[in-house]
Amino acid sequence: GGAAPASPFGSAAPAKPAAEGASPFAQSGAANPFGEATASRAKPKPAEEDTRSAWEKLPKPAMAQVVIVLSFTTIISLMLATFWVVVQLGGVSFNDQ
């Protein structure tokens, strides 16, 4: 046994408790760390009318999306062509009488 170790925070002043129901997001009297005098909201700009056509409003596909679509199309086409060749050569029968 021995004496309880001394707290490293022993010389610090106790923190004052927050007021009951106080919001942590309320305006404080502390200086703004970003150097601005006070926080101000930017005024919204008036909405501009979009004059683009429906075709121009469509999102532009990325190159990766084009490659994926072409890959799927090519693979499916090759599978169907291979099946057609096998059917023509008599390798597939559909239990015809």
Short mmCIF file of N, CA, C and O in Angstrom, two decimals:
data_model
loop_
_atom_site.label_atom_id
_atom_site.label_comp_id
_atom_site.label_asym_id
_atom_site.label_seq_id
_atom_site.Cartn_x
_atom_site.Cartn_y
_atom_site.Cartn_z
N GLY A 1 0.82 -1.16 0.00
CA GLY A 1 0.00 0.00 0.00
C GLY A 1 0.87 1.24 0.00
O GLY A 1 2.08 1.21 0.07
N GLY A 2 0.25 2.32 -0.04
CA GLY A 2 0.93 3.60 -0.01
C GLY A 2 -0.07 4.71 -0.24
O GLY A 2 -1.27 4.47 -0.34
N ALA A 3 0.46 5.88 -0.34
CA ALA A 3 -0.41 7.03 -0.56
C ALA A 3 -0.92 7.01 -2.01
O ALA A 3 -0.25 6.53 -2.91
N ALA A 4 -2.13 7.53 -2.21
CA ALA A 4 -2.70 7.60 -3.56
C ALA A 4 -1.83 8.54 -4.40
O ALA A 4 -1.35 9.56 -3.91
N PRO A 5 -1.59 8.18 -5.64
CA PRO A 5 -0.75 9.04 -6.48
C PRO A 5 -1.42 10.41 -6.66
O PRO A 5 -2.64 10.52 -6.74
N ALA A 6 -0.59 11.43 -6.75
CA ALA A 6 -1.12 12.78 -6.94
C ALA A 6 -1.64 12.94 -8.37
O ALA A 6 -1.06 12.41 -9.31
N SER A 7 -2.74 13.63 -8.51
CA SER A 7 -3.33 13.84 -9.83
C SER A 7 -2.48 14.85 -10.61
O SER A 7 -2.10 15.88 -10.08
N PRO A 8 -2.21 14.59 -11.89
CA PRO A 8 -1.48 15.57 -12.69
C PRO A 8 -2.32 16.82 -12.95
O PRO A 8 -1.81 17.84 -13.36
N PHE A 9 -3.61 16.74 -12.66
CA PHE A 9 -4.49 17.89 -12.87
C PHE A 9 -4.83 18.56 -11.54
O PHE A 9 -5.76 19.37 -11.48
N GLY A 10 -4.10 18.23 -10.50
CA GLY A 10 -4.41 18.74 -9.17
C GLY A 10 -4.36 20.26 -9.08
O GLY A 10 -5.16 20.86 -8.37
N SER A 11 -3.47 20.91 -9.84
CA SER A 11 -3.36 22.36 -9.72
C SER A 11 -4.31 23.09 -10.66
O SER A 11 -4.44 24.31 -10.59
N ALA A 12 -5.00 22.37 -11.55
CA ALA A 12 -5.91 23.01 -12.48
C ALA A 12 -7.20 23.40 -11.78
O ALA A 12 -7.66 22.71 -10.88
N ALA A 13 -7.77 24.52 -12.19
CA ALA A 13 -9.03 24.97 -11.61
C ALA A 13 -10.14 24.07 -12.13
O ALA A 13 -10.12 23.62 -13.28
N PRO A 14 -11.13 23.76 -11.31
CA PRO A 14 -12.22 22.91 -11.78
C PRO A 14 -13.02 23.64 -12.87
O PRO A 14 -13.19 24.86 -12.83
N ALA A 15 -13.48 22.88 -13.83
CA ALA A 15 -14.27 23.47 -14.92
C ALA A 15 -15.61 23.90 -14.39
O ALA A 15 -16.20 23.23 -13.55
N LYS A 16 -16.11 25.03 -14.89
CA LYS A 16 -17.42 25.47 -14.43
C LYS A 16 -18.47 24.67 -15.18
O LYS A 16 -18.35 24.43 -16.39
N PRO A 17 -19.50 24.21 -14.50
CA PRO A 17 -20.53 23.39 -15.16
C PRO A 17 -21.32 24.24 -16.15
O PRO A 17 -21.52 25.43 -15.96
N ALA A 18 -21.77 23.59 -17.21
CA ALA A 18 -22.57 24.28 -18.22
C ALA A 18 -23.93 24.60 -17.64
O ALA A 18 -24.44 23.89 -16.78
N ALA A 19 -24.52 25.68 -18.14
CA ALA A 19 -25.84 26.05 -17.68
C ALA A 19 -26.83 24.97 -18.09
O ALA A 19 -26.68 24.34 -19.13
N GLU A 20 -27.83 24.77 -17.27
CA GLU A 20 -28.83 23.75 -17.53
C GLU A 20 -29.54 24.05 -18.86
O GLU A 20 -30.02 25.16 -19.06
N GLY A 21 -29.55 23.09 -19.79
CA GLY A 21 -30.22 23.26 -21.06
C GLY A 21 -29.44 24.09 -22.06
O GLY A 21 -29.97 24.46 -23.09
N ALA A 22 -28.17 24.38 -21.78
CA ALA A 22 -27.38 25.20 -22.70
C ALA A 22 -27.03 24.38 -23.94
O ALA A 22 -26.72 23.21 -23.86
N SER A 23 -27.08 25.02 -25.09
CA SER A 23 -26.76 24.34 -26.34
C SER A 23 -25.27 24.47 -26.63
O SER A 23 -24.71 25.56 -26.51
N PRO A 24 -24.60 23.39 -27.02
CA PRO A 24 -23.19 23.48 -27.37
C PRO A 24 -22.97 24.23 -28.68
O PRO A 24 -21.86 24.58 -29.03
N PHE A 25 -24.06 24.50 -29.42
CA PHE A 25 -23.94 25.18 -30.70
C PHE A 25 -24.34 26.65 -30.62
O PHE A 25 -24.43 27.33 -31.64
N ALA A 26 -24.60 27.14 -29.43
CA ALA A 26 -25.01 28.52 -29.27
C ALA A 26 -23.84 29.46 -29.57
O ALA A 26 -22.68 29.06 -29.50
N GLN A 27 -24.16 30.71 -29.90
CA GLN A 27 -23.11 31.70 -30.14
C GLN A 27 -22.36 31.93 -28.85
O GLN A 27 -22.94 32.10 -27.79
N SER A 28 -21.06 31.95 -28.94
CA SER A 28 -20.26 32.18 -27.74
C SER A 28 -19.54 33.52 -27.89
O SER A 28 -19.44 34.08 -28.97
N GLY A 29 -19.04 34.00 -26.76
CA GLY A 29 -18.31 35.26 -26.78
C GLY A 29 -16.86 35.08 -27.17
O GLY A 29 -16.12 36.05 -27.27
N ALA A 30 -16.42 33.84 -27.41
CA ALA A 30 -15.03 33.58 -27.76
C ALA A 30 -14.73 34.11 -29.16
O ALA A 30 -15.61 34.21 -30.01
N ALA A 31 -13.48 34.45 -29.38
CA ALA A 31 -13.07 34.95 -30.70
C ALA A 31 -13.17 33.83 -31.72
O ALA A 31 -12.93 32.67 -31.42
N ASN A 32 -13.54 34.19 -32.93
CA ASN A 32 -13.63 33.21 -34.01
C ASN A 32 -12.22 32.77 -34.39
O ASN A 32 -11.36 33.59 -34.69
N PRO A 33 -11.93 31.46 -34.39
CA PRO A 33 -10.58 30.99 -34.69
C PRO A 33 -10.17 31.22 -36.14
O PRO A 33 -9.01 31.09 -36.49
N PHE A 34 -11.12 31.56 -37.01
CA PHE A 34 -10.81 31.75 -38.42
C PHE A 34 -10.56 33.22 -38.75
O PHE A 34 -10.38 33.57 -39.90
N GLY A 35 -10.55 34.09 -37.75
CA GLY A 35 -10.21 35.48 -37.97
C GLY A 35 -11.36 36.34 -38.48
O GLY A 35 -11.18 37.52 -38.69
N GLU A 36 -12.52 35.76 -38.66
CA GLU A 36 -13.65 36.54 -39.12
C GLU A 36 -14.31 37.20 -37.91
O GLU A 36 -14.28 36.67 -36.81
N ALA A 37 -14.89 38.36 -38.12
CA ALA A 37 -15.50 39.08 -37.02
C ALA A 37 -16.67 38.28 -36.45
O ALA A 37 -16.71 37.97 -35.27
N THR A 38 -17.62 37.93 -37.28
CA THR A 38 -18.76 37.12 -36.85
C THR A 38 -19.13 36.21 -38.00
O THR A 38 -18.85 36.50 -39.16
N ALA A 39 -19.80 35.15 -37.67
CA ALA A 39 -20.26 34.24 -38.71
C ALA A 39 -21.45 34.88 -39.40
O ALA A 39 -22.37 35.35 -38.76
N SER A 40 -21.39 34.95 -40.71
CA SER A 40 -22.51 35.52 -41.46
C SER A 40 -22.91 34.53 -42.54
O SER A 40 -22.07 33.85 -43.11
N ARG A 41 -24.18 34.47 -42.78
CA ARG A 41 -24.68 33.55 -43.80
C ARG A 41 -24.62 34.24 -45.15
O ARG A 41 -24.97 35.40 -45.29
N ALA A 42 -24.20 33.48 -46.15
CA ALA A 42 -24.15 34.03 -47.50
C ALA A 42 -25.59 34.15 -48.01
O ALA A 42 -26.41 33.27 -47.78
N LYS A 43 -25.86 35.22 -48.69
CA LYS A 43 -27.20 35.41 -49.24
C LYS A 43 -27.35 34.49 -50.45
O LYS A 43 -26.47 34.40 -51.29
N PRO A 44 -28.49 33.79 -50.54
CA PRO A 44 -28.68 32.90 -51.70
C PRO A 44 -28.81 33.70 -52.98
O PRO A 44 -29.40 34.77 -53.01
N LYS A 45 -28.22 33.16 -54.03
CA LYS A 45 -28.29 33.82 -55.34
C LYS A 45 -29.66 33.56 -55.93
O LYS A 45 -30.25 32.50 -55.70
N PRO A 46 -30.17 34.48 -56.73
CA PRO A 46 -31.45 34.20 -57.38
C PRO A 46 -31.29 33.04 -58.35
O PRO A 46 -30.27 32.91 -59.01
N ALA A 47 -32.31 32.18 -58.41
CA ALA A 47 -32.23 30.99 -59.26
C ALA A 47 -32.20 31.41 -60.73
O ALA A 47 -33.00 32.23 -61.16
N GLU A 48 -31.24 30.85 -61.46
CA GLU A 48 -31.16 31.12 -62.89
C GLU A 48 -31.93 30.04 -63.63
O GLU A 48 -31.85 28.87 -63.27
N GLU A 49 -32.63 30.43 -64.66
CA GLU A 49 -33.39 29.45 -65.42
C GLU A 49 -32.45 28.67 -66.33
O GLU A 49 -31.60 29.24 -67.00
N ASP A 50 -32.61 27.35 -66.32
CA ASP A 50 -31.76 26.48 -67.13
C ASP A 50 -32.31 26.46 -68.55
O ASP A 50 -33.43 26.03 -68.79
N THR A 51 -31.53 26.95 -69.49
CA THR A 51 -32.00 27.03 -70.88
C THR A 51 -31.49 25.87 -71.73
O THR A 51 -31.70 25.86 -72.94
N ARG A 52 -30.84 24.89 -71.10
CA ARG A 52 -30.34 23.75 -71.87
C ARG A 52 -31.49 22.84 -72.29
O ARG A 52 -32.51 22.75 -71.61
N SER A 53 -31.31 22.15 -73.41
CA SER A 53 -32.33 21.20 -73.86
C SER A 53 -32.27 19.95 -73.00
O SER A 53 -31.32 19.75 -72.23
N ALA A 54 -33.28 19.11 -73.13
CA ALA A 54 -33.32 17.87 -72.34
C ALA A 54 -32.10 17.00 -72.68
O ALA A 54 -31.54 16.33 -71.81
N TRP A 55 -31.69 17.00 -73.95
CA TRP A 55 -30.52 16.20 -74.35
C TRP A 55 -29.25 16.73 -73.67
O TRP A 55 -28.40 15.95 -73.25
N GLU A 56 -29.13 18.05 -73.56
CA GLU A 56 -27.93 18.64 -72.95
C GLU A 56 -27.90 18.44 -71.44
O GLU A 56 -26.83 18.48 -70.83
N LYS A 57 -29.06 18.22 -70.83
CA LYS A 57 -29.12 18.02 -69.38
C LYS A 57 -28.70 16.62 -68.96
O LYS A 57 -28.42 16.38 -67.80
N LEU A 58 -28.66 15.69 -69.91
CA LEU A 58 -28.27 14.32 -69.57
C LEU A 58 -26.81 14.29 -69.12
O LEU A 58 -25.97 14.98 -69.70
N PRO A 59 -26.50 13.47 -68.11
CA PRO A 59 -25.10 13.39 -67.67
C PRO A 59 -24.24 12.72 -68.73
O PRO A 59 -24.69 11.82 -69.44
N LYS A 60 -23.01 13.17 -68.84
CA LYS A 60 -22.09 12.60 -69.82
C LYS A 60 -21.48 11.32 -69.25
O LYS A 60 -21.00 11.31 -68.12
N PRO A 61 -21.52 10.22 -70.03
CA PRO A 61 -20.96 8.96 -69.51
C PRO A 61 -19.42 9.03 -69.44
O PRO A 61 -18.78 9.63 -70.29
N ALA A 62 -18.89 8.38 -68.43
CA ALA A 62 -17.44 8.30 -68.28
C ALA A 62 -16.90 7.23 -69.23
O ALA A 62 -17.65 6.36 -69.69
N MET A 63 -15.62 7.28 -69.52
CA MET A 63 -15.01 6.32 -70.42
C MET A 63 -15.16 4.89 -69.88
O MET A 63 -15.41 3.95 -70.65
N ALA A 64 -15.05 4.72 -68.57
CA ALA A 64 -15.19 3.38 -67.98
C ALA A 64 -16.59 2.82 -68.23
O ALA A 64 -16.75 1.62 -68.48
N GLN A 65 -17.61 3.67 -68.17
CA GLN A 65 -18.97 3.21 -68.43
C GLN A 65 -19.13 2.77 -69.88
O GLN A 65 -19.77 1.74 -70.15
N VAL A 66 -18.52 3.49 -70.79
CA VAL A 66 -18.59 3.11 -72.21
C VAL A 66 -17.90 1.77 -72.43
O VAL A 66 -18.42 0.89 -73.12
N VAL A 67 -16.74 1.58 -71.81
CA VAL A 67 -15.99 0.32 -71.96
C VAL A 67 -16.80 -0.85 -71.41
O VAL A 67 -16.86 -1.92 -72.02
N ILE A 68 -17.45 -0.65 -70.27
CA ILE A 68 -18.24 -1.74 -69.67
C ILE A 68 -19.40 -2.12 -70.58
O ILE A 68 -19.66 -3.31 -70.82
N VAL A 69 -20.11 -1.13 -71.11
CA VAL A 69 -21.25 -1.43 -72.00
C VAL A 69 -20.77 -2.15 -73.25
O VAL A 69 -21.39 -3.13 -73.70
N LEU A 70 -19.67 -1.68 -73.85
CA LEU A 70 -19.16 -2.36 -75.05
C LEU A 70 -18.69 -3.78 -74.74
O LEU A 70 -18.88 -4.69 -75.56
N SER A 71 -18.11 -3.99 -73.57
CA SER A 71 -17.67 -5.33 -73.18
C SER A 71 -18.85 -6.28 -73.06
O SER A 71 -18.83 -7.40 -73.59
N PHE A 72 -19.90 -5.85 -72.35
CA PHE A 72 -21.08 -6.69 -72.21
C PHE A 72 -21.70 -7.00 -73.57
O PHE A 72 -22.06 -8.14 -73.85
N THR A 73 -21.82 -5.98 -74.41
CA THR A 73 -22.41 -6.17 -75.72
C THR A 73 -21.60 -7.16 -76.56
O THR A 73 -22.16 -8.06 -77.20
N THR A 74 -20.29 -7.02 -76.53
CA THR A 74 -19.43 -7.92 -77.30
C THR A 74 -19.53 -9.35 -76.80
O THR A 74 -19.66 -10.30 -77.59
N ILE A 75 -19.49 -9.53 -75.48
CA ILE A 75 -19.54 -10.88 -74.91
C ILE A 75 -20.87 -11.56 -75.23
O ILE A 75 -20.90 -12.73 -75.64
N ILE A 76 -21.97 -10.84 -75.08
CA ILE A 76 -23.28 -11.43 -75.35
C ILE A 76 -23.41 -11.76 -76.84
O ILE A 76 -23.92 -12.83 -77.22
N SER A 77 -22.91 -10.88 -77.70
CA SER A 77 -22.97 -11.14 -79.14
C SER A 77 -22.16 -12.38 -79.50
O SER A 77 -22.61 -13.21 -80.31
N LEU A 78 -20.98 -12.52 -78.93
CA LEU A 78 -20.15 -13.71 -79.20
C LEU A 78 -20.83 -14.98 -78.70
O LEU A 78 -20.76 -16.03 -79.36
N MET A 79 -21.49 -14.92 -77.55
CA MET A 79 -22.19 -16.11 -77.03
C MET A 79 -23.32 -16.51 -77.96
O MET A 79 -23.49 -17.70 -78.28
N LEU A 80 -24.13 -15.54 -78.41
CA LEU A 80 -25.24 -15.85 -79.30
C LEU A 80 -24.73 -16.37 -80.65
O LEU A 80 -25.31 -17.31 -81.22
N ALA A 81 -23.67 -15.77 -81.17
CA ALA A 81 -23.10 -16.22 -82.44
C ALA A 81 -22.57 -17.64 -82.32
O ALA A 81 -22.76 -18.47 -83.23
N THR A 82 -21.92 -17.95 -81.22
CA THR A 82 -21.40 -19.30 -81.01
C THR A 82 -22.54 -20.31 -80.94
O THR A 82 -22.48 -21.40 -81.53
N PHE A 83 -23.60 -19.94 -80.22
CA PHE A 83 -24.76 -20.83 -80.12
C PHE A 83 -25.38 -21.05 -81.51
O PHE A 83 -25.75 -22.17 -81.86
N TRP A 84 -25.48 -20.01 -82.31
CA TRP A 84 -26.05 -20.14 -83.66
C TRP A 84 -25.20 -21.10 -84.50
O TRP A 84 -25.74 -21.95 -85.22
N VAL A 85 -23.86 -20.98 -84.42
CA VAL A 85 -22.98 -21.88 -85.17
C VAL A 85 -23.19 -23.32 -84.73
O VAL A 85 -23.29 -24.24 -85.55
N VAL A 86 -23.29 -23.55 -83.41
CA VAL A 86 -23.47 -24.91 -82.90
C VAL A 86 -24.81 -25.48 -83.36
O VAL A 86 -24.90 -26.66 -83.73
N VAL A 87 -25.87 -24.66 -83.37
CA VAL A 87 -27.17 -25.12 -83.84
C VAL A 87 -27.09 -25.47 -85.32
O VAL A 87 -27.60 -26.51 -85.76
N GLN A 88 -26.43 -24.64 -86.13
CA GLN A 88 -26.31 -24.89 -87.57
C GLN A 88 -25.53 -26.17 -87.85
O GLN A 88 -25.81 -26.85 -88.84
N LEU A 89 -24.58 -26.50 -87.01
CA LEU A 89 -23.77 -27.71 -87.22
C LEU A 89 -24.45 -28.95 -86.67
O LEU A 89 -23.92 -30.06 -86.79
N GLY A 90 -25.63 -28.80 -86.06
CA GLY A 90 -26.37 -29.96 -85.58
C GLY A 90 -25.99 -30.39 -84.18
O GLY A 90 -26.34 -31.49 -83.76
N GLY A 91 -25.29 -29.57 -83.47
CA GLY A 91 -24.88 -29.96 -82.12
C GLY A 91 -25.96 -29.79 -81.08
O GLY A 91 -25.80 -30.26 -79.95
N VAL A 92 -27.07 -29.17 -81.44
CA VAL A 92 -28.17 -28.97 -80.49
C VAL A 92 -29.43 -29.53 -81.13
O VAL A 92 -29.75 -29.22 -82.27
N SER A 93 -30.13 -30.37 -80.38
CA SER A 93 -31.43 -30.85 -80.87
C SER A 93 -32.46 -30.53 -79.80
O SER A 93 -32.18 -30.63 -78.61
N PHE A 94 -33.64 -30.12 -80.25
CA PHE A 94 -34.68 -29.70 -79.32
C PHE A 94 -35.75 -30.76 -79.16
O PHE A 94 -36.93 -30.45 -78.99
N ASN A 95 -35.37 -32.03 -79.24
CA ASN A 95 -36.30 -33.17 -79.12
C ASN A 95 -37.43 -33.06 -80.15
O ASN A 95 -38.60 -33.27 -79.84
N ASP A 96 -37.08 -32.70 -81.37
CA ASP A 96 -38.06 -32.63 -82.44
C ASP A 96 -38.43 -34.04 -82.85
O ASP A 96 -37.61 -34.95 -82.87
N GLN A 97 -39.69 -34.22 -83.21
CA GLN A 97 -40.16 -35.56 -83.61
C GLN A 97 -39.77 -35.85 -85.06
O GLN A 97 -39.81 -35.06 -85.92
#
